[in-house]
PDB file of C-alpha atoms in Angstrom:
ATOM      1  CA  UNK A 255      24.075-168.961 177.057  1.00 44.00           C
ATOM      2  CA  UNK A 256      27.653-169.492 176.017  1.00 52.00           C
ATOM      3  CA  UNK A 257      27.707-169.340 172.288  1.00 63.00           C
ATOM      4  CA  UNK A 258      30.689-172.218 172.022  1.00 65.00           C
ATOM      5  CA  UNK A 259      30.967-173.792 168.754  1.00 71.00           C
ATOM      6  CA  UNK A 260      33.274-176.516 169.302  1.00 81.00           C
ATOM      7  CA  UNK A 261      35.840-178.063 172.447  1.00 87.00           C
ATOM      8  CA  UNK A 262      39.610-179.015 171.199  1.00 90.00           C
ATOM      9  CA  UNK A 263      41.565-180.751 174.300  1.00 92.00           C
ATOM     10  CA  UNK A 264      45.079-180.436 173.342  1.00 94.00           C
ATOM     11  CA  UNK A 265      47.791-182.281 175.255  1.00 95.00           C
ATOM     12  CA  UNK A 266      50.643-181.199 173.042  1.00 95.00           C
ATOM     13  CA  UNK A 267      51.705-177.230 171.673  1.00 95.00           C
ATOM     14  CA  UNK A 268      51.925-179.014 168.557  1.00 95.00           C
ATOM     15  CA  UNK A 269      47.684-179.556 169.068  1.00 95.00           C
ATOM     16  CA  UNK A 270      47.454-176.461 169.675  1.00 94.00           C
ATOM     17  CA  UNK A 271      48.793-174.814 166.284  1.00 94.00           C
ATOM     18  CA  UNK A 272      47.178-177.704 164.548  1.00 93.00           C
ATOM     19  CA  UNK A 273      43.552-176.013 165.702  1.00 91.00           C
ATOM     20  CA  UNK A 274      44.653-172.715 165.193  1.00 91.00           C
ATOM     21  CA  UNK A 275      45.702-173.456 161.493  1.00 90.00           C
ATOM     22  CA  UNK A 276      42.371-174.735 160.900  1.00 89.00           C
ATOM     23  CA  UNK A 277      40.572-172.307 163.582  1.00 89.00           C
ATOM     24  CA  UNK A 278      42.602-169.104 163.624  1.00 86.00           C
ATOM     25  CA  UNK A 279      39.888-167.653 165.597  1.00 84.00           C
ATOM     26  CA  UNK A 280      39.589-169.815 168.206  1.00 88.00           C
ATOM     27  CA  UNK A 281      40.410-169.171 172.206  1.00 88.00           C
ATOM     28  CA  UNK A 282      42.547-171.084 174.205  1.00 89.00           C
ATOM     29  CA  UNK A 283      41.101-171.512 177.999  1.00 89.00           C
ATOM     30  CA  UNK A 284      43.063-172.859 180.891  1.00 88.00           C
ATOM     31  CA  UNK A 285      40.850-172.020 184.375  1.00 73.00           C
ATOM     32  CA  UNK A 286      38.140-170.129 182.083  1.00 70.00           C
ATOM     33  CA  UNK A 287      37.602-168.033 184.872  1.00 64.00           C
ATOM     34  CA  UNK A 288      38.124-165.076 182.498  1.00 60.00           C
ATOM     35  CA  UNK A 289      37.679-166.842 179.164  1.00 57.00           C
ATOM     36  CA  UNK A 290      34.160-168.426 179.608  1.00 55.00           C
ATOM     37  CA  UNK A 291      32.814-164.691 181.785  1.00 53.00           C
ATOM     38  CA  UNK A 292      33.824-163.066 178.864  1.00 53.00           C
ATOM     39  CA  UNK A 293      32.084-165.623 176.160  1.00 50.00           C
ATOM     40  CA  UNK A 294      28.637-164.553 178.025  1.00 49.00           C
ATOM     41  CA  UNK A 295      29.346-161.059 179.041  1.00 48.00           C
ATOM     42  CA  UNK A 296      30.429-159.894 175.631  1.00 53.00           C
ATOM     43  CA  UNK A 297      28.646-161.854 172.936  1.00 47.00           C
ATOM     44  CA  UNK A 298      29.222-160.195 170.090  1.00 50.00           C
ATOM     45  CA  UNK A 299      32.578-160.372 170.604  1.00 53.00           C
ATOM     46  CA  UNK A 300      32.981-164.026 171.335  1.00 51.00           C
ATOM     47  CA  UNK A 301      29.990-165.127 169.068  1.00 54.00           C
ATOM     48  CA  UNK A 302      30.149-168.227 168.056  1.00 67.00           C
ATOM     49  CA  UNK A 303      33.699-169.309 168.963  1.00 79.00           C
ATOM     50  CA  UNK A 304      35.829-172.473 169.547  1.00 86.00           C
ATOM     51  CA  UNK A 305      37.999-173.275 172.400  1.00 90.00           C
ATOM     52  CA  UNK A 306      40.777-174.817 172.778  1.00 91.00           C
ATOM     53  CA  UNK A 307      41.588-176.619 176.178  1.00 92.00           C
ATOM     54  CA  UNK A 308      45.288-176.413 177.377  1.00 93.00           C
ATOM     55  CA  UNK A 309      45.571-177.708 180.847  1.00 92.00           C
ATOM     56  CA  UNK A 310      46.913-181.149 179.807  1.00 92.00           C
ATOM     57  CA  UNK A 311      50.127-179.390 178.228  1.00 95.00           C
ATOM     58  CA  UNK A 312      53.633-180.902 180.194  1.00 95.00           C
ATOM     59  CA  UNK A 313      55.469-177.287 179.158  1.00 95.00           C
ATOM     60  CA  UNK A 314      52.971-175.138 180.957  1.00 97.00           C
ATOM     61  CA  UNK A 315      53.110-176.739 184.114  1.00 96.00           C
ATOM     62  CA  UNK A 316      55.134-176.671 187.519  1.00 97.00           C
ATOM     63  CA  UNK A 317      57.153-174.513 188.992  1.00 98.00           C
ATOM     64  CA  UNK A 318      61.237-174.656 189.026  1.00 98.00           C
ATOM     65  CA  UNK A 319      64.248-173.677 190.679  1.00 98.00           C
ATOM     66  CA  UNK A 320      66.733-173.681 187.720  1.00 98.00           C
ATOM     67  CA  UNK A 321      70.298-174.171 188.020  1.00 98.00           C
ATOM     68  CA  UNK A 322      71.373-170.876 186.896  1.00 98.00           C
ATOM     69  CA  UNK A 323      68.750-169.225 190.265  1.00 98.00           C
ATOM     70  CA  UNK A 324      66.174-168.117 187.869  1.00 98.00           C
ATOM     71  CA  UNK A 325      62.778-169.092 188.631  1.00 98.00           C
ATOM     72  CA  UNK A 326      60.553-170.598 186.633  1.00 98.00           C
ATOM     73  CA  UNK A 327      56.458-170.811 186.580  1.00 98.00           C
ATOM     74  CA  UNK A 328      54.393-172.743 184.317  1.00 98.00           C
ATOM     75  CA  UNK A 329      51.673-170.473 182.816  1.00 97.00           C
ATOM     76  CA  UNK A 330      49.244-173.000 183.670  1.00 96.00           C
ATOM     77  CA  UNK A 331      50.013-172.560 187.494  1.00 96.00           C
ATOM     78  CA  UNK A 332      46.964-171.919 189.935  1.00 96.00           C
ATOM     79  CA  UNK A 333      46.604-168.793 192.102  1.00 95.00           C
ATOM     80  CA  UNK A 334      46.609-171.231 194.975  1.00 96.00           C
ATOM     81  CA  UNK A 335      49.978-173.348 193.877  1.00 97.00           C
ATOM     82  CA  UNK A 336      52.053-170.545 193.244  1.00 97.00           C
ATOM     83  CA  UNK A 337      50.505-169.241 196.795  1.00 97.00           C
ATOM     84  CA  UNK A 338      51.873-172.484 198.480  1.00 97.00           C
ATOM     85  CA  UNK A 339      54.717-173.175 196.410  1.00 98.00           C
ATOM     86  CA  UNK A 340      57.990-173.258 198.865  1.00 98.00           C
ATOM     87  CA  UNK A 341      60.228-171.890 196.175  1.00 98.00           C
ATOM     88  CA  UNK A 342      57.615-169.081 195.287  1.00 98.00           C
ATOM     89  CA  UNK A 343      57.233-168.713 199.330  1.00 97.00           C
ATOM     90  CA  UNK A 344      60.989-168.775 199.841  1.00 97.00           C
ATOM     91  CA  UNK A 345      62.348-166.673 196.924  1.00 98.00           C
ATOM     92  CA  UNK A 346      58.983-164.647 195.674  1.00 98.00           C
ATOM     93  CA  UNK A 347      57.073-163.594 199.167  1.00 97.00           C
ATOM     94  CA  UNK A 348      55.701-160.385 197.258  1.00 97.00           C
ATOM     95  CA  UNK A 349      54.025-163.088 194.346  1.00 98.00           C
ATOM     96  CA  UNK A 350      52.461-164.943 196.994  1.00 97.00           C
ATOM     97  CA  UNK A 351      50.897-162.450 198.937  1.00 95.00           C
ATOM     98  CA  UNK A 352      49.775-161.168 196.040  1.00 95.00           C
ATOM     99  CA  UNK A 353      48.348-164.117 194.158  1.00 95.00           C
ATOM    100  CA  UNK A 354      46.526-164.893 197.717  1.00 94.00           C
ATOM    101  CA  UNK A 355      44.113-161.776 197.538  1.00 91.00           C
ATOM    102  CA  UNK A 356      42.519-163.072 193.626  1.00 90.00           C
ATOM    103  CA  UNK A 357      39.130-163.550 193.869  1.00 82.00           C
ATOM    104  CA  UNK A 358      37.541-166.435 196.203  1.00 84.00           C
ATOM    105  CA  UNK A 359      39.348-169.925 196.949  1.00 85.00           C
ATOM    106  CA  UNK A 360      37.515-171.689 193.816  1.00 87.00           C
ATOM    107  CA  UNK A 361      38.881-168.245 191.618  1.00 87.00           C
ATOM    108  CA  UNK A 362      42.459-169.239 193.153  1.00 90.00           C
ATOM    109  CA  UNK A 363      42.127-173.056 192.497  1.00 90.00           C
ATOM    110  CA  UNK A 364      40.764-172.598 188.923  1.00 90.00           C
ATOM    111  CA  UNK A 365      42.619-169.466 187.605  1.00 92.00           C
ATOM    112  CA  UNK A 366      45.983-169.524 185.923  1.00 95.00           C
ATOM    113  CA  UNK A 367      48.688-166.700 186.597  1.00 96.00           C
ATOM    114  CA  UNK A 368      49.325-167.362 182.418  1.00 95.00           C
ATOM    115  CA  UNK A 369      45.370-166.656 181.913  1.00 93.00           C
ATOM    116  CA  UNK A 370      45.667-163.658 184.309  1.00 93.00           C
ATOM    117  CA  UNK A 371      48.373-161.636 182.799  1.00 95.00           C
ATOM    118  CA  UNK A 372      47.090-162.512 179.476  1.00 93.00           C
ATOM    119  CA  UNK A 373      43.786-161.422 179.707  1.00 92.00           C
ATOM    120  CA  UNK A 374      45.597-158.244 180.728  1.00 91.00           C
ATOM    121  CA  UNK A 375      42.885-156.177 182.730  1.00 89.00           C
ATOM    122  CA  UNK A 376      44.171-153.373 184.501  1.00 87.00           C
ATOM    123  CA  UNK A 377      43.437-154.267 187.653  1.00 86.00           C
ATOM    124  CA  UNK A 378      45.127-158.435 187.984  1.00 90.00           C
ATOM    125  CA  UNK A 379      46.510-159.288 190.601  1.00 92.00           C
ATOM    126  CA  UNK A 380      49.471-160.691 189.740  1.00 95.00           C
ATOM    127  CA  UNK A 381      50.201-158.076 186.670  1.00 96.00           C
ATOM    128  CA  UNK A 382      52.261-155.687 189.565  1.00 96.00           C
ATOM    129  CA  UNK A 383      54.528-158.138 191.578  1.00 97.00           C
ATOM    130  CA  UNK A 384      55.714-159.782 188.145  1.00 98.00           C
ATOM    131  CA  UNK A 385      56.504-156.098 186.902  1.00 98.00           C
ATOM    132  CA  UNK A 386      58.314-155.299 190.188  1.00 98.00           C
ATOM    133  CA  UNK A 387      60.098-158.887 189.658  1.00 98.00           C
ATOM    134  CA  UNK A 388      60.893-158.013 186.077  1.00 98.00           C
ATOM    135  CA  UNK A 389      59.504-161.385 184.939  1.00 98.00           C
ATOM    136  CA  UNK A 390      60.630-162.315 181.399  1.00 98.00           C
ATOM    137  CA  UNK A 391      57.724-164.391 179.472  1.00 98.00           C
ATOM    138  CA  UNK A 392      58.552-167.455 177.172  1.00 98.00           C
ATOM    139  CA  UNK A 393      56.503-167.468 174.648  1.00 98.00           C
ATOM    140  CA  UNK A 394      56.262-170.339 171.793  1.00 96.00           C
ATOM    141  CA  UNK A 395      53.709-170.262 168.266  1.00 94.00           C
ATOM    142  CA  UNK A 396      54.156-172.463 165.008  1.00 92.00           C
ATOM    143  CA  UNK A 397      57.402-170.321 164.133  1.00 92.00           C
ATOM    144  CA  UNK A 398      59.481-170.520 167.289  1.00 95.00           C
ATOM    145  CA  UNK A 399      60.309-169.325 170.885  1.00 96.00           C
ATOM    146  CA  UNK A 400      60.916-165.646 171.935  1.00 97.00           C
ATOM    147  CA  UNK A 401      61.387-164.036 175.510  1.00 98.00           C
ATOM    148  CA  UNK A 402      59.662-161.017 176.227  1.00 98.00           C
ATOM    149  CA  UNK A 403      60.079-158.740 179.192  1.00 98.00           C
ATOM    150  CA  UNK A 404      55.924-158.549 180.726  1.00 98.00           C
ATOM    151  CA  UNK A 405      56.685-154.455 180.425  1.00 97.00           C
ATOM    152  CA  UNK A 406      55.806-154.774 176.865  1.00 97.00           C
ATOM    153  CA  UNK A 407      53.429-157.155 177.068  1.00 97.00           C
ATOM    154  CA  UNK A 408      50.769-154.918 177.908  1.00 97.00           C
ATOM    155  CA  UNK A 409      48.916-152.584 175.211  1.00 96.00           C
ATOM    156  CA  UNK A 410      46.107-151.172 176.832  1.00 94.00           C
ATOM    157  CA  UNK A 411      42.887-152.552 178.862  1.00 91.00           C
ATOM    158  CA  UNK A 412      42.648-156.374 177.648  1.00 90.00           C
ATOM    159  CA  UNK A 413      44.809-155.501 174.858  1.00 94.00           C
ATOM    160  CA  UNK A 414      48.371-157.259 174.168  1.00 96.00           C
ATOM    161  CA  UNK A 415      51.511-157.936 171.523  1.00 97.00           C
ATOM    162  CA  UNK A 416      50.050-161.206 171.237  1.00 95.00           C
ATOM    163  CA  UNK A 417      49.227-162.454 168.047  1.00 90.00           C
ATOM    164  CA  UNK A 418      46.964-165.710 167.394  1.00 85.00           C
ATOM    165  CA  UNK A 419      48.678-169.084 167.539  1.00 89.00           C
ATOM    166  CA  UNK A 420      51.288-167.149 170.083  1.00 94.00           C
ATOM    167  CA  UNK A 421      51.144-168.812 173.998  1.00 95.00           C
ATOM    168  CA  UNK A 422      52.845-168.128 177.097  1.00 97.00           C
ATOM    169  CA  UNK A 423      54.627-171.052 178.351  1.00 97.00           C
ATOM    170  CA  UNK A 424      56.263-170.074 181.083  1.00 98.00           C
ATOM    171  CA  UNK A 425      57.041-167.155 183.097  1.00 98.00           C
ATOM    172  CA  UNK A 426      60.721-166.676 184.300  1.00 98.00           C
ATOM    173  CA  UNK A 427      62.542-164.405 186.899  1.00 98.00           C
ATOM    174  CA  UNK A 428      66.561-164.364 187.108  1.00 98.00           C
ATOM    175  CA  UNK A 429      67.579-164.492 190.421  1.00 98.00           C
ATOM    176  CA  UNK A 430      69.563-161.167 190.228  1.00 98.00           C
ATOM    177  CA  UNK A 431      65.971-159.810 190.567  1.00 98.00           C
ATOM    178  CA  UNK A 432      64.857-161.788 193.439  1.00 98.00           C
ATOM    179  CA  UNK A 433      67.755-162.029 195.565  1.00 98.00           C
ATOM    180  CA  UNK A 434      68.236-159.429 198.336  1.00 97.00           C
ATOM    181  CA  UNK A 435      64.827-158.240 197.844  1.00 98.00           C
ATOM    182  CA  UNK A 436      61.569-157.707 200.166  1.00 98.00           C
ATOM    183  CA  UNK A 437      58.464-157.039 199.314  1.00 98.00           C
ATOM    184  CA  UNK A 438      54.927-156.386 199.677  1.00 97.00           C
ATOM    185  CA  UNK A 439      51.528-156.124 197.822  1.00 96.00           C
ATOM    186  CA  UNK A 440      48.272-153.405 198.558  1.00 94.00           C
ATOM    187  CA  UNK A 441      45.025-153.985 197.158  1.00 91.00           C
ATOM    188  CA  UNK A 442      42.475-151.387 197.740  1.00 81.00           C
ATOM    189  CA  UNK A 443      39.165-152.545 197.068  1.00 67.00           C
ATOM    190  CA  UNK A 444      35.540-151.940 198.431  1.00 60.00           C
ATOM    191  CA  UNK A 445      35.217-155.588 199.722  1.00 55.00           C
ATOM    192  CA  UNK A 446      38.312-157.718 201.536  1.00 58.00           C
ATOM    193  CA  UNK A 447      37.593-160.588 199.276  1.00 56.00           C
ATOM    194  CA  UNK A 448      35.994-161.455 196.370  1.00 53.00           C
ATOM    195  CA  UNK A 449      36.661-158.226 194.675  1.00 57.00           C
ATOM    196  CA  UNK A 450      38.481-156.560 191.682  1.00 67.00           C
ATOM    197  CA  UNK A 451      41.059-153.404 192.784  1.00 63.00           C
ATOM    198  CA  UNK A 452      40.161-150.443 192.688  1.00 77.00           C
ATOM    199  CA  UNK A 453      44.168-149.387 193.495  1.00 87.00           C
ATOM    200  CA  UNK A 454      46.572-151.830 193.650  1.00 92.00           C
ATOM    201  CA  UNK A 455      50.584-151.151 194.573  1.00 95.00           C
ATOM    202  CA  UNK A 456      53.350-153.781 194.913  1.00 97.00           C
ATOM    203  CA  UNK A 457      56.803-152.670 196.137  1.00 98.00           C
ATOM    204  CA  UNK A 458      60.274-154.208 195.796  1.00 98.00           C
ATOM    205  CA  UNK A 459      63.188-153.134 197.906  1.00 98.00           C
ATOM    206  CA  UNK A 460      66.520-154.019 198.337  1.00 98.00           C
ATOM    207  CA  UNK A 461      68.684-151.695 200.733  1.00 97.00           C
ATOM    208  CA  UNK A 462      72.122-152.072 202.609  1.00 96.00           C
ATOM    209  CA  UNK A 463      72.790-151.802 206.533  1.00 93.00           C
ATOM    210  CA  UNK A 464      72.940-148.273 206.621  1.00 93.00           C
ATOM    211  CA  UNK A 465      68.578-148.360 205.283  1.00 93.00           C
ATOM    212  CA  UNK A 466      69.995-146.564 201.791  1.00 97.00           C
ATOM    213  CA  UNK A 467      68.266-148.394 198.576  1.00 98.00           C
ATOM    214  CA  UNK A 468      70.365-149.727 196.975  1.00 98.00           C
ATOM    215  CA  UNK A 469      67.046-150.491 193.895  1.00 98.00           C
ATOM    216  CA  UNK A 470      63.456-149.928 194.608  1.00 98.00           C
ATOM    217  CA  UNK A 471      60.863-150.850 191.912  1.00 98.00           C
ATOM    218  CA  UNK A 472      56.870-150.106 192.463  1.00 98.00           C
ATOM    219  CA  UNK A 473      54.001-151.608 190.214  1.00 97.00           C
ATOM    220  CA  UNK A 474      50.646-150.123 189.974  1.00 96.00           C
ATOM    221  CA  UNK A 475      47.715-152.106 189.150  1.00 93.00           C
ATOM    222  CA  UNK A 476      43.917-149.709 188.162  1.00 88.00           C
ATOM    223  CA  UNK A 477      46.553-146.764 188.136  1.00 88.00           C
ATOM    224  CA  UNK A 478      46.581-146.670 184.275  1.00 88.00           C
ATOM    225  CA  UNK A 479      45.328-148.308 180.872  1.00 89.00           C
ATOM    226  CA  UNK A 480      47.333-151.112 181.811  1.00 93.00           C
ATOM    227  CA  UNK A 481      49.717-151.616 184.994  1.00 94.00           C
ATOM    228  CA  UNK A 482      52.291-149.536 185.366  1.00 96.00           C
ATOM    229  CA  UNK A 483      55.767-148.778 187.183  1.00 97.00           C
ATOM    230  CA  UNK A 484      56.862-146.000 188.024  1.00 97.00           C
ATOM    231  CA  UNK A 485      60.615-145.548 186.915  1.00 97.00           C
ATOM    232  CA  UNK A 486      61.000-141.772 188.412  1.00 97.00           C
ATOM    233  CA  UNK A 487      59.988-142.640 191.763  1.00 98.00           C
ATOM    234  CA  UNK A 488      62.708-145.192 191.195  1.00 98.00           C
ATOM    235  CA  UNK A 489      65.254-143.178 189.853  1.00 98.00           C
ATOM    236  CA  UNK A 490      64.582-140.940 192.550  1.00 98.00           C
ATOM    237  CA  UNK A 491      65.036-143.331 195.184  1.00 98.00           C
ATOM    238  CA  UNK A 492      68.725-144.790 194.214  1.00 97.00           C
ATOM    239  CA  UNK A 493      70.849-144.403 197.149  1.00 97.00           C
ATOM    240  CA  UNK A 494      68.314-142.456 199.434  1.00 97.00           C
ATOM    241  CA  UNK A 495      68.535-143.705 202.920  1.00 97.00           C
ATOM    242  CA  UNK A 496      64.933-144.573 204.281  1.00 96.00           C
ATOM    243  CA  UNK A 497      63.250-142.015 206.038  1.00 96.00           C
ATOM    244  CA  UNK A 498      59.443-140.246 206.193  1.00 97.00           C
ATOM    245  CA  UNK A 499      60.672-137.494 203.776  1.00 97.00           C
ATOM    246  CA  UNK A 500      61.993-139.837 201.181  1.00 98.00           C
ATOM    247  CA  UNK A 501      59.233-142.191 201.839  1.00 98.00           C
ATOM    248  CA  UNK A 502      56.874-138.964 201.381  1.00 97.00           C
ATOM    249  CA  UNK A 503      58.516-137.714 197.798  1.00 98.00           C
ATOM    250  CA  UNK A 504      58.861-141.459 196.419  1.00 98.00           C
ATOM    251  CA  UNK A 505      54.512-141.550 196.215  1.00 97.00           C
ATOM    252  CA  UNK A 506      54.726-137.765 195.186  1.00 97.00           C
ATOM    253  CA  UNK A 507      57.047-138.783 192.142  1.00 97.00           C
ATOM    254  CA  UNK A 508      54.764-141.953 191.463  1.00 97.00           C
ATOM    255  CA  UNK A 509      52.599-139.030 190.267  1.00 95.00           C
ATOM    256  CA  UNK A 510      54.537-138.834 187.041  1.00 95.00           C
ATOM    257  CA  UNK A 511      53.718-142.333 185.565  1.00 94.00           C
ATOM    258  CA  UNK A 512      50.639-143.226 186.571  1.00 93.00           C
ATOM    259  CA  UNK A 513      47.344-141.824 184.864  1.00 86.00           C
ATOM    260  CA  UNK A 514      44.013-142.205 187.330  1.00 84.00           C
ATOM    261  CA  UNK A 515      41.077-141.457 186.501  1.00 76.00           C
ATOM    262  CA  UNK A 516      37.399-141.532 188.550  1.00 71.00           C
ATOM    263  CA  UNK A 517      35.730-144.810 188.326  1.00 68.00           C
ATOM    264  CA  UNK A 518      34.709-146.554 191.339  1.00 66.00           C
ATOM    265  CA  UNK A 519      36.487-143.826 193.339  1.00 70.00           C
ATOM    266  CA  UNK A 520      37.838-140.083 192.443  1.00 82.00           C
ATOM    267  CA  UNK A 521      40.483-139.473 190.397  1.00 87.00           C
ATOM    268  CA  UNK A 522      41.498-137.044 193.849  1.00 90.00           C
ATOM    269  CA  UNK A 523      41.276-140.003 196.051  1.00 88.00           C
ATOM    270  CA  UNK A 524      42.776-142.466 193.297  1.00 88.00           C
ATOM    271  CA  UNK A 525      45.370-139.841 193.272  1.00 92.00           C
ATOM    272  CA  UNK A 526      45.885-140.021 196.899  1.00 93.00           C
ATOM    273  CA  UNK A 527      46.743-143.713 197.135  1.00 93.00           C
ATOM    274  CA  UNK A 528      49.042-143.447 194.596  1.00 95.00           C
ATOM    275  CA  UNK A 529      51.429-141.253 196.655  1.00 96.00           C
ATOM    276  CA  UNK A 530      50.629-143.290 199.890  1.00 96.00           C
ATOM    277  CA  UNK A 531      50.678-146.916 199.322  1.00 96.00           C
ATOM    278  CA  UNK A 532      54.444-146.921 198.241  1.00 97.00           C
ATOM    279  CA  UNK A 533      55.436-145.610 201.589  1.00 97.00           C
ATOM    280  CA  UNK A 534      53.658-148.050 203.899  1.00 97.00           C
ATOM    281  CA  UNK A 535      54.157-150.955 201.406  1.00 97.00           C
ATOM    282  CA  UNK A 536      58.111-150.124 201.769  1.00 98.00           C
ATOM    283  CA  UNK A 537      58.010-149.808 205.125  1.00 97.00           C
ATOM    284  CA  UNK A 538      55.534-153.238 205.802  1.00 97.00           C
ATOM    285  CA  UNK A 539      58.538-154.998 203.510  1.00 97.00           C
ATOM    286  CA  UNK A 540      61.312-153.707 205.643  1.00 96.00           C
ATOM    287  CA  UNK A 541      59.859-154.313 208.771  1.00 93.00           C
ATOM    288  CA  UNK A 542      59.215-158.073 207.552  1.00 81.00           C
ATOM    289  CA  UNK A 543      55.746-158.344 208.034  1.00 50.00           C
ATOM    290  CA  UNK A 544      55.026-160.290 204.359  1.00 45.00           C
TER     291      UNK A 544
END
């Protein structure tokens, strides 16, 4: 049974902080494709709580192209829009494919990228390509508006910074990060669909003529407490002209910042796909095969 003690549908923020100034313990559920598992999974947790419905909110909806190049995603985007979105399919290819793997297609047309990266599992889909894309969230409560990079979002499995009454609006890229760069997503899981990672790795590239990379950022998801990149396979990369040796020491250096651990596979094996799927996601980017 779902232990709900009451249904708020707010069409405003300013509905929102009205509840949670009466409510402070109340959850807000777009897609409830997390939320509402949760509510029966973990009782004791979520006994006896109120919800507060926010798909009817203008601010977190859409996707835009601002004038400035940065990109812009409303938090209550579906897996499925973002997937078909031409801006997101134009600008963001390594987003798309990855959002395009969540779950089933009712998962994709319920579930919210917002709902995803805050219910902050290690293993979300979209957690990795928006690390590689160095996504910036907005994020409004009754005091104001502040912008925080999604690197310190995350404080450990399910954990966050955010604090009640605090909601993620929208989800922003600057174009200096999306421009000149190819990508593409892994998920290793025991099923093709339907399924939660077991490994997940998204790569970003951006080289010259000559193959050197000229910035190379990877994003593991199931790697760690919470996802992960790995800045000294990065560092390591910077002006290293593509080849099976570099490719080879990039997964070997990923070593350094992630933390596996056996679960639903080794730690050995989890190990093992850490230092491989950077190579062949690098070279599936490259070779244009999104």
């Amino acid at each position: 049974m779902y232990d709900i003690t009451g249904y708020h549908e707010a069409h405003s923020l300013a509905d929102v902080f009205a509840v949670i100034r009466t409510d402070p313990h109340a959850r807000i559920v777009a897609g409830g494709t997390d939320v509402l598992v949760k509510n029966r999974a973990e009782a004791a947790t979520y006994a006896e709580v109120a919800l507060i419905g926010i798909r009817e909110i203008p601010e977190l909806q859409g996707i835009r192209l601002e004038v400035d190049g940065t990109i812009s995603i409303g938090a209550l985007c579906s897996f499925d829009e973002i997937e078909h979105d031409p801006i997101i399919r134009q600008h963001m290819g390594l987003l798309a494919q990855a959002v395009s793997l969540v779950g089933g297609p009712q998962t994709r047309h319920m579930g919210t990228i917002g709902g995803n990266i805050c219910n902050a599992g290690p293993g979300a889909d979209s957690s990795p390509s928006l690390l590689a894309y160095n996504a910036v969230l907005e994020i409004q409560s009754p005091t104001g508006t502040r912008h925080l990079p999604i690197r310190d979002l995350f404080t450990g499995p399910s954990q966050t910074v955010l604090k009640p009454g605090d909601v993620v609006v929208r989800i922003n890229v600057a174009q200096a990060d999306y421009q000149g760069y190819v990508g593409y997503y892994t998920k290793f899981a025991r099923r093709n669909a339907l399924d939660i990672a077991n490994q997940s790795c998204a790569a970003l590239i951006k080289v010259n003529d000559q193959q050197e990379i000229q910035d190379l950022r990877i994003a593991f998801g199931a790697s760690a407490p919470t996802p992960v990149r790995a800045p000294h396979a990065e560092a390591y990369a910077q002006g290293k002209t593509i080849s099976a040796d570099v490719l080879k020491a990039i997964g070997t250096a990923c070593l350094k910042d992630t933390k596996t651990h056996s679960g639903r596979n080794s730690k050995a094996f989890r190990d093992h796909l850490v230092t491989v799927l950077p190579g062949r996601n690098i070279m599936t980017a490259l070779k244009g095969d999104e």
